[in-house]
Short mmCIF file of C-alpha atoms in Angstrom, two decimals:
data_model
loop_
_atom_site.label_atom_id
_atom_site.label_comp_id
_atom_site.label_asym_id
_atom_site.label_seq_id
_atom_site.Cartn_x
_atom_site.Cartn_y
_atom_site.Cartn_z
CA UNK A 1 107.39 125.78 126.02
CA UNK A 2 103.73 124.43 125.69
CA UNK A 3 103.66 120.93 125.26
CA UNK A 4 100.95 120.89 122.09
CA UNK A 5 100.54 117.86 119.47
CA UNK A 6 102.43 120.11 116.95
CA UNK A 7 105.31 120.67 119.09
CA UNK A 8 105.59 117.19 120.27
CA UNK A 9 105.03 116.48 116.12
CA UNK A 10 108.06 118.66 115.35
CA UNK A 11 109.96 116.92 118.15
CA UNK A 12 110.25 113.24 117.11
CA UNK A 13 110.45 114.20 113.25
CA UNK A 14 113.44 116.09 114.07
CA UNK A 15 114.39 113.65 116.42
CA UNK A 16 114.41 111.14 113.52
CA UNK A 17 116.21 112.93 111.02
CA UNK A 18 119.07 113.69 113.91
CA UNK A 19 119.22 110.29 114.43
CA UNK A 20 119.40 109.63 110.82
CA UNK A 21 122.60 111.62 110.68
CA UNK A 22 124.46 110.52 113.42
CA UNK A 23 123.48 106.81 113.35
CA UNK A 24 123.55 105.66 109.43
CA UNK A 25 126.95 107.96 108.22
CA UNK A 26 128.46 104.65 106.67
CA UNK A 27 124.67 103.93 105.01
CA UNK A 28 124.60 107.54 103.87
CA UNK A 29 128.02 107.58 102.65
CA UNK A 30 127.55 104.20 100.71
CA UNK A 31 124.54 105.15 99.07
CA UNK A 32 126.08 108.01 98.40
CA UNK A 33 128.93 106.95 96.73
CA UNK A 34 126.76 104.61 94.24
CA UNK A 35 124.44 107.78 93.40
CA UNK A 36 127.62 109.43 92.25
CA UNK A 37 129.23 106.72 90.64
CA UNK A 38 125.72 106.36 88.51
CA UNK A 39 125.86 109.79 87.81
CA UNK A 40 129.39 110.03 86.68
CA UNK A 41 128.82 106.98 84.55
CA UNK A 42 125.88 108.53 83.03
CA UNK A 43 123.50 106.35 84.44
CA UNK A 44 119.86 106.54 86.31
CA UNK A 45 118.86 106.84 89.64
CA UNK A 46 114.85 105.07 89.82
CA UNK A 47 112.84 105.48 92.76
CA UNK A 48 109.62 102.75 93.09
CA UNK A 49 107.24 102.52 96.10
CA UNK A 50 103.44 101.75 96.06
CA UNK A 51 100.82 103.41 98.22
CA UNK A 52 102.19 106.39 100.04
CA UNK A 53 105.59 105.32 99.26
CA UNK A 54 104.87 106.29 95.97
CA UNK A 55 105.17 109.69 97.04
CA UNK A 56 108.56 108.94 97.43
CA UNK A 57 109.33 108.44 94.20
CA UNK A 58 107.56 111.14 92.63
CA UNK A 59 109.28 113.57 95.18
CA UNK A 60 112.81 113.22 92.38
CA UNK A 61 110.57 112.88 89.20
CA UNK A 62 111.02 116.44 87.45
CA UNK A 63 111.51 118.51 90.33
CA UNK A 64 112.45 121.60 91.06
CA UNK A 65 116.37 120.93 92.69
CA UNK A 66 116.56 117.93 91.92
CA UNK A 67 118.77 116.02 89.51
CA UNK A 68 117.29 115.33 85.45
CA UNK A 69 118.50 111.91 85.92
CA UNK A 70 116.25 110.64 87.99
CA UNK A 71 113.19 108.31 87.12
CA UNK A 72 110.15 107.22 89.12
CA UNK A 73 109.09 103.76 88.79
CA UNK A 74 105.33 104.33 89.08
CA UNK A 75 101.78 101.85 88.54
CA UNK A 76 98.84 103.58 88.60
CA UNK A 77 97.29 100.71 89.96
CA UNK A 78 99.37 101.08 93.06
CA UNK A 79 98.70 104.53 93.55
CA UNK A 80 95.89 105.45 95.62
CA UNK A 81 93.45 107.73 93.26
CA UNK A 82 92.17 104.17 91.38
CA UNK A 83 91.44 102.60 94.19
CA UNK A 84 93.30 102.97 97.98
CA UNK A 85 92.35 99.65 99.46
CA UNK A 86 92.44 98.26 95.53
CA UNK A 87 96.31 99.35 96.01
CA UNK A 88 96.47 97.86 99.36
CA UNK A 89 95.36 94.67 98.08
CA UNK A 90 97.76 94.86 94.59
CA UNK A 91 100.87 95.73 95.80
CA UNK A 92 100.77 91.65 98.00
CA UNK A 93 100.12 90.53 94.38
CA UNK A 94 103.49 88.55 93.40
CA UNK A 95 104.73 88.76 89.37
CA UNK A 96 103.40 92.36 89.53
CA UNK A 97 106.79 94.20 89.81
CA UNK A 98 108.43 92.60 87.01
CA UNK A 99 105.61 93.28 84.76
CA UNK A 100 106.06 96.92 85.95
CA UNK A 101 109.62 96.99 85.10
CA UNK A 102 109.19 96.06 81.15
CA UNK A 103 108.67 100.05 80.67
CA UNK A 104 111.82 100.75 82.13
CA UNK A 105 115.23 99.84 81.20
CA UNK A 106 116.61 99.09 84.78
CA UNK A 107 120.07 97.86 83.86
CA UNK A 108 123.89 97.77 85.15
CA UNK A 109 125.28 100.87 86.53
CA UNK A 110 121.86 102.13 87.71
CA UNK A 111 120.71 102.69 91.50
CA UNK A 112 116.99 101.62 92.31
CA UNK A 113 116.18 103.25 95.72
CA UNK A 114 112.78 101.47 96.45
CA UNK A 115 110.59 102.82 99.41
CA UNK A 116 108.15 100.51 102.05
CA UNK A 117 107.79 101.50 105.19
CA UNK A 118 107.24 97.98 106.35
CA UNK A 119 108.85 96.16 103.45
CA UNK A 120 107.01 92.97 103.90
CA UNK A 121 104.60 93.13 100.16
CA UNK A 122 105.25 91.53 97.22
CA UNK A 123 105.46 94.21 95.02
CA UNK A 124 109.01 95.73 96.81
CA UNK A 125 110.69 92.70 97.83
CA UNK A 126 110.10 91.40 94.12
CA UNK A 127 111.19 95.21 92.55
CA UNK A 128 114.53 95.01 94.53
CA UNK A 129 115.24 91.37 93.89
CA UNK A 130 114.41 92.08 89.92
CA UNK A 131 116.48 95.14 90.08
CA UNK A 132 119.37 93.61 91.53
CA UNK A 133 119.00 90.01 88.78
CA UNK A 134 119.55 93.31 86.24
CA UNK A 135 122.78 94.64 87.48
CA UNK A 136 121.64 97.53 89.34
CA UNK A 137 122.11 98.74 93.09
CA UNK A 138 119.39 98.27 95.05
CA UNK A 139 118.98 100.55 97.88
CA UNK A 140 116.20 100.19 100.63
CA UNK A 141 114.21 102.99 102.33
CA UNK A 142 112.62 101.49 105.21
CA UNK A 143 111.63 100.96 108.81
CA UNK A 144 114.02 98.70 110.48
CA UNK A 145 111.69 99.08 113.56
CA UNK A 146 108.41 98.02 111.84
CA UNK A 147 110.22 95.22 109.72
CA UNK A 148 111.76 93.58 113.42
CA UNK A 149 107.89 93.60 114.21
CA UNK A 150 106.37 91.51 111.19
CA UNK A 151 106.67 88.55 109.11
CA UNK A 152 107.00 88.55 105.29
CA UNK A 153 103.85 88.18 102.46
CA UNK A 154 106.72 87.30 99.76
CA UNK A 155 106.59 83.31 99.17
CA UNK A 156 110.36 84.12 99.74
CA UNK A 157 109.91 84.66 103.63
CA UNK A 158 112.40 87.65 103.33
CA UNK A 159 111.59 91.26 104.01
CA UNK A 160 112.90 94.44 101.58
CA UNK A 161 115.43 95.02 103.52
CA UNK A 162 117.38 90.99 103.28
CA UNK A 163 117.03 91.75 99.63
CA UNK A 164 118.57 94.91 99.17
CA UNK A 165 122.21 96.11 98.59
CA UNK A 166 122.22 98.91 101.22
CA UNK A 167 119.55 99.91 103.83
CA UNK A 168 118.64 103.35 104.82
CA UNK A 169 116.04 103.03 108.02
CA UNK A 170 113.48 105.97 108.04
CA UNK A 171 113.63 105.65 112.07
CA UNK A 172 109.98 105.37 111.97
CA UNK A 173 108.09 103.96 114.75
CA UNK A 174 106.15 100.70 114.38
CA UNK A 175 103.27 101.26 112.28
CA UNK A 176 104.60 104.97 111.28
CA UNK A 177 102.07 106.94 113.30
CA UNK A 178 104.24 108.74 116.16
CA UNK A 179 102.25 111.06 117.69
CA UNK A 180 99.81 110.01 120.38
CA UNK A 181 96.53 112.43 120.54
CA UNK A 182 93.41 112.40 122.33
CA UNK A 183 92.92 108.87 124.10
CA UNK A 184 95.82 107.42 122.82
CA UNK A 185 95.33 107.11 119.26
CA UNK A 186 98.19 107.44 117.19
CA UNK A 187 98.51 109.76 114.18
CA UNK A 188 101.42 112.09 112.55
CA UNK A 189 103.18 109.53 110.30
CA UNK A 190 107.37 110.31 109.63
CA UNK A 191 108.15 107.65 107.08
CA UNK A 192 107.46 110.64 104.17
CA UNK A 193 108.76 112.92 105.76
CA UNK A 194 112.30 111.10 106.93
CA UNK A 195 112.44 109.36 103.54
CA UNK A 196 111.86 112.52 101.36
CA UNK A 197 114.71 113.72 103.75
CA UNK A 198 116.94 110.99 103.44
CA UNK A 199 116.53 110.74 99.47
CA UNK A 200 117.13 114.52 98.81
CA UNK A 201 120.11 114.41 101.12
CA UNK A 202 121.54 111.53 99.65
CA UNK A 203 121.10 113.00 95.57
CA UNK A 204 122.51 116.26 96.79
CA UNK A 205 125.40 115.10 98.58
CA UNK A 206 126.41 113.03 95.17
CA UNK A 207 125.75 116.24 92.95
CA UNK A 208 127.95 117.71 95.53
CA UNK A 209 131.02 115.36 95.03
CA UNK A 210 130.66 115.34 91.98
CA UNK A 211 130.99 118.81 91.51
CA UNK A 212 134.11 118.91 93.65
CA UNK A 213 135.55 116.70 91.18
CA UNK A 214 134.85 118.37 88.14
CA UNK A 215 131.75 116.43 87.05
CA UNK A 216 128.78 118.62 86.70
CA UNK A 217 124.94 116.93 86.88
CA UNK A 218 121.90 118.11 85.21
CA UNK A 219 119.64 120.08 87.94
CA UNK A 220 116.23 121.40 87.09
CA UNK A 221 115.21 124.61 88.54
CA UNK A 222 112.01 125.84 89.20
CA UNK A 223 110.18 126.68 85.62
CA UNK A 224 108.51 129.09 88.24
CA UNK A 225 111.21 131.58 88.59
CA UNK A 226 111.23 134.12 86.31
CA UNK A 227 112.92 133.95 83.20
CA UNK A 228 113.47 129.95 83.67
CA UNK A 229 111.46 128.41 81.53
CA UNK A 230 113.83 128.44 78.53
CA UNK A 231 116.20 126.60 80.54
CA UNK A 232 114.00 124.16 82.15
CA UNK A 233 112.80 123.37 78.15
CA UNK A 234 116.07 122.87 77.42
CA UNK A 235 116.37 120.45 79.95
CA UNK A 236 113.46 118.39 79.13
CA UNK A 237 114.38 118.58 75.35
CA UNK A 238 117.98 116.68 76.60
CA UNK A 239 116.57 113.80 78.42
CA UNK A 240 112.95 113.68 76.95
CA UNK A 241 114.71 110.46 75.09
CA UNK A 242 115.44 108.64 78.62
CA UNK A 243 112.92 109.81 81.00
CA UNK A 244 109.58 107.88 80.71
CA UNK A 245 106.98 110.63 81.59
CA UNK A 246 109.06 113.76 80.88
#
């Protein structure tokens, strides 16, 4: 087999997402579990990063297979088409995340899966620990590797992942780039990839147990498909009351 930046690419992002599997099982059964006790209870499941993380979030928001339940916690300001070192700079601002959290009811029986790849900004450390002081779950999605390699910018001194109820580790290398090109710059980042992964996996396996139990869950399907977009009105029309955005 040629040994070409797309193969070596492939490589360590499957690489991660094996070693997802076989390392976190208790993680991934734990977060799990609190996904499909939310569900059952009739809860929300809210997903919140800044930068690219905020891809993250939008990757459950309204999508085709996933679950209707699901709510992105999303600032423009911390998203990169106003501004990306603007963002960069924002999301080390302290006080922003609760002011981001007065348009959505985070509350009791709710999970909050928040996403930094380094988890050392304001702006996550203060959306978990304002999450949690409202009764919800808190869930990480993070690199355990980058955060053993950094300090904190919280006046806390604690990184997203001491703050958090459970921790799922992306397995990304230190400073997320993993594939070494040309004279050895880095480039082919994983923490999107292995944290898109690990949130579908984790929704899906809850839907899934669930089901097995009797409880069915609200699942768009692509409006795309033909003769779906009745149903996928239908769908909006039933949580269009809960859903910021929908």
């Amino acid at each position: 087999m040629i040994d070409t930046p797309r193969q070596r690419y492939r490589n360590q992002v499957v690489g991660i997402i094996d070693r997802v599997l076989t390392e976190q099982v208790a993680s991934l059964d734990a977060a799990r579990d609190a996904v499909a006790a939310a569900l059952a209870a009739d809860r929300l499941i809210y997903v919140a990063g800044s930068g690219h993380s905020h891809l993250i979030a939008e990757e459950v928001f309204y999508r085709a297979g996933g679950i209707a339940a699901a709510q992105a916690i999303l600032d423009p300001d911390l998203m990169l088409h106003l501004g990306a070192e603007r963002s960069t700079l924002l999301e080390r601002e302290e006080g922003r995340a609760e002011r981001v959290l007065a348009d959505y009811p985070v509350g009791p029986g709710d999970v909050v899966f928040i996403a930094s790849n380094s988890g050392r900004n304001a702006y996550p450390i203060e959306m978990a620990l304002a999450c949690r002081a409202r009764g919800a779950t808190t869930i990480a999605l993070t690199s355990m590797r980058h955060a053993a390699a950094i300090t904190s910018r919280h006046g806390s001194g604690k990184l997203l992942y001491q703050v958090t109820d459970l921790v799922l580790d992306n397995g990304g290398e230190y400073g997320d780039a993993a594939l070494v090109v040309g004279h050895e710059r880095r480039m082919g980042p994983t923490s999107t990839i292995a944290g898109v992964f690990i949130l579908n996996t984790v929704v899906a396996e809850a839907v899934d147990k669930l089901a097995a139990g009797g409880v069915e869950v609200d699942v768009y399907q692509s409006a795309n498909m033909q003769g779906a977009e009745a149903a996928a009105e239908e769908m909006i029309r039933r949580w269009q009351s809960r859903i910021r955005g929908l």
